[in-house]
Coordinates of C-alpha atoms in Angstrom, one line a residue:
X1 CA 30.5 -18.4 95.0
X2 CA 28.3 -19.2 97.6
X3 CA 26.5 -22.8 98.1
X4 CA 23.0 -21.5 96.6
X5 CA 24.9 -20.2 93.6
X6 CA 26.6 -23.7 93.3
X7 CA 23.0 -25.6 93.5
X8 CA 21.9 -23.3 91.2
X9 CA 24.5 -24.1 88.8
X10 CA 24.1 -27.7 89.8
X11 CA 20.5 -28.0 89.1
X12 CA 21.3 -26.7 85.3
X13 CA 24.3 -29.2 85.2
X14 CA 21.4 -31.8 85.9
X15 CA 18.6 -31.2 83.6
X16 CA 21.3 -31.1 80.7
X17 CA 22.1 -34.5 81.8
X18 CA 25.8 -33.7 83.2
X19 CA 27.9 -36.3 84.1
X20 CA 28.4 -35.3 87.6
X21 CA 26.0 -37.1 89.3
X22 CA 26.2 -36.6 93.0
X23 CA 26.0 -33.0 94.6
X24 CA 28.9 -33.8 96.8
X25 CA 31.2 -34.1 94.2
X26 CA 29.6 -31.0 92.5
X27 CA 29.9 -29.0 95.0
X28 CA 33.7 -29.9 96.0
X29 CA 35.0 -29.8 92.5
X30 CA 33.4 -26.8 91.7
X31 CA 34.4 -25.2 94.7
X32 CA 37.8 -25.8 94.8
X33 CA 38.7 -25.0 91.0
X34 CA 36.9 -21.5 90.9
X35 CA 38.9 -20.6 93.7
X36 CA 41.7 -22.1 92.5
X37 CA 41.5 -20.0 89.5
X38 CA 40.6 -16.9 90.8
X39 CA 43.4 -17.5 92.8
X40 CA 45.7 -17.8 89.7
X41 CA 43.9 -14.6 88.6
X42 CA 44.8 -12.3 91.5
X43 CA 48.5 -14.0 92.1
X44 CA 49.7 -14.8 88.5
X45 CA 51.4 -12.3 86.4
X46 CA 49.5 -11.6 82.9
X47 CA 51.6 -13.8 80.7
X48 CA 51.7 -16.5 82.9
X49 CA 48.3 -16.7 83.8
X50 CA 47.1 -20.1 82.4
X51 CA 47.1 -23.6 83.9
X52 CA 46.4 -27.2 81.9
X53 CA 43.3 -28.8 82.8
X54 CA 45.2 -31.9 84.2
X55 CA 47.1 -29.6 86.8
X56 CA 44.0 -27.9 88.1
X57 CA 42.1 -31.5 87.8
X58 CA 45.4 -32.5 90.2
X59 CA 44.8 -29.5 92.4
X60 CA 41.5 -30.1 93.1
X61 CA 41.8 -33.9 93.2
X62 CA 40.5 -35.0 89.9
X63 CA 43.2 -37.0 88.4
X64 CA 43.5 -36.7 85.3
X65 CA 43.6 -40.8 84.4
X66 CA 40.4 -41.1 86.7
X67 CA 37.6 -42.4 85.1
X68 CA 35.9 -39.4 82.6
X69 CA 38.5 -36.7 83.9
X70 CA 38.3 -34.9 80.4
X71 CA 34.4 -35.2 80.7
X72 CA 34.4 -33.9 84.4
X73 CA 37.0 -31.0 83.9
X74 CA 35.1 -29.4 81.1
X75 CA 31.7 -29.4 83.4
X76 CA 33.5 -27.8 85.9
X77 CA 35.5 -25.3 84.7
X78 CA 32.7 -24.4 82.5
X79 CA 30.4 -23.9 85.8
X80 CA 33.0 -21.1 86.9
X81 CA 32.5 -19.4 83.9
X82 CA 29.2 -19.8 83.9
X83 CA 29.2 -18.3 87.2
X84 CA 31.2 -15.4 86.3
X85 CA 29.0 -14.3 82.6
X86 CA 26.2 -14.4 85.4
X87 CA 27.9 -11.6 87.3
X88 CA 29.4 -9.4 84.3
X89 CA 33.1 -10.8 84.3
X90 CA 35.3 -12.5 81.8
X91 CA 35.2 -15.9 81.1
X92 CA 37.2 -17.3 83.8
X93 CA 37.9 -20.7 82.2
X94 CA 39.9 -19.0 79.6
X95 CA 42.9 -19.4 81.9
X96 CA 42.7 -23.4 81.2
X97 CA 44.1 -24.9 78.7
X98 CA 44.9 -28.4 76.7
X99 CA 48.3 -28.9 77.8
X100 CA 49.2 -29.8 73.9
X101 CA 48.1 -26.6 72.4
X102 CA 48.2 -24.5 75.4
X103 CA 44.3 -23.1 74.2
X104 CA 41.3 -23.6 75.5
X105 CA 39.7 -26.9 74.6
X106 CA 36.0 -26.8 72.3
X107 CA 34.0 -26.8 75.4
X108 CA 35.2 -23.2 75.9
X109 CA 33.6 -21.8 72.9
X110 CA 29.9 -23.2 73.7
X111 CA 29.7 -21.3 76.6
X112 CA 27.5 -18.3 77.4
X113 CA 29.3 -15.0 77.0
X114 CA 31.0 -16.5 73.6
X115 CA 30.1 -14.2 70.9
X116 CA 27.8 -15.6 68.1
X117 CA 30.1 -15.3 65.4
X118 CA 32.8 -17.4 67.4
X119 CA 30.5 -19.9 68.9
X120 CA 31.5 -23.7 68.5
X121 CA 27.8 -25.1 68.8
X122 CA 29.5 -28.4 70.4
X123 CA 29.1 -30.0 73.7
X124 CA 32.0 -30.1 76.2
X125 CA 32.0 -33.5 75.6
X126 CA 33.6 -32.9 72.3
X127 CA 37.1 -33.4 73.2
X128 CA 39.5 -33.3 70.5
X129 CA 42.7 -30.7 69.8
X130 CA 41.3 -28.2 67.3
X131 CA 43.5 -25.0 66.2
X132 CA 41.8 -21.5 67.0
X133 CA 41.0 -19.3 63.9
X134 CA 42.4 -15.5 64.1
X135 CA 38.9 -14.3 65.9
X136 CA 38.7 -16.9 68.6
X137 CA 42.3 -16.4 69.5
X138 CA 42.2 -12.7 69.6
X139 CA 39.0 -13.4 71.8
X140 CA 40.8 -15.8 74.0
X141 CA 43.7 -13.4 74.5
X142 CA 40.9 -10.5 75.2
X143 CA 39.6 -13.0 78.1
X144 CA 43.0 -13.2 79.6
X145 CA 43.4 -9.4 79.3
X146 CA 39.7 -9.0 80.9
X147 CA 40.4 -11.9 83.6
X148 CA 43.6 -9.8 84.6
X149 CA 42.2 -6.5 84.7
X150 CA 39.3 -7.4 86.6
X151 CA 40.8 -9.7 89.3
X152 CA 44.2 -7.3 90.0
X153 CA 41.6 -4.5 90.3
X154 CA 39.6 -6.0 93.5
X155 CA 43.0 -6.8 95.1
X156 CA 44.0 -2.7 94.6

């Protein structure tokens, strides 16, 4: 992801009214979890290919009792996934996950690239634990599957 892929993606973050406010942050944030996950994509084995959204907030220093962490986290690691529906992969966000359910949190299933049928019409803002029906797991699971494939490919 390159920085006039990131203002892009900033400049969308904006004119929803995001709650990252300063580019600066944006940009580091972003940065550092989409390669931190696409890290976890290439390195990880399958079945262990997830990480909680407090780790990877840790990782790329957003604690996780900072001020709006669960606010922040979703914005970001919803950016990366934006980023990646944008260039025909899986939704790389999949591999994060509420460290309670070990699923993706509601933010997940607004995104572009969700099919209709599964979307969750919700802002990432909406933070509470909600169990996944059948479809949206078997979706999730798909991602995973996708995410793998495509990222153990390019390292062939």
């Amino acid at each position: 992801m390159n920085e006039e892929e990131l203002k892009s993606l900033w400049e969308r973050h904006r004119q929803r009214g995001g709650i990252i406010r300063s580019w600066e942050e944006w940009k580091d944030k972003v940065g550092k979890a989409y390669i931190e996950l696409i890290k976890i994509a290439k390195e990880i084995p399958y079945d262990l290919m997830r990480i909680t959204y407090g780790k990877l907030g840790a990782r790329i220093g957003l604690y996780p009792l900072s001020e709006l962490f669960q606010l922040k986290i979703g914005h970001i690691v919803g950016a990366c996934s934006v980023y990646e529906h944008e260039h025909g992969r899986p939704l790389i966000s999949a591999l994060v996950v509420n460290e309670e359910t070990n699923r993706p949190g509601k933010g997940f299933w607004g995104l572009p690239g969700i099919p209709p049928h599964l979307r969750k019409n919700i802002g990432i803002e909406d933070i509470t634990v909600f169990k996944l029906d059948e479809g949206r797991e078997s979706f999730w699971i798909n991602q995973i599957k996708q995410i793998d494939k495509c990222w153990k490919a390019k390292e062939s």
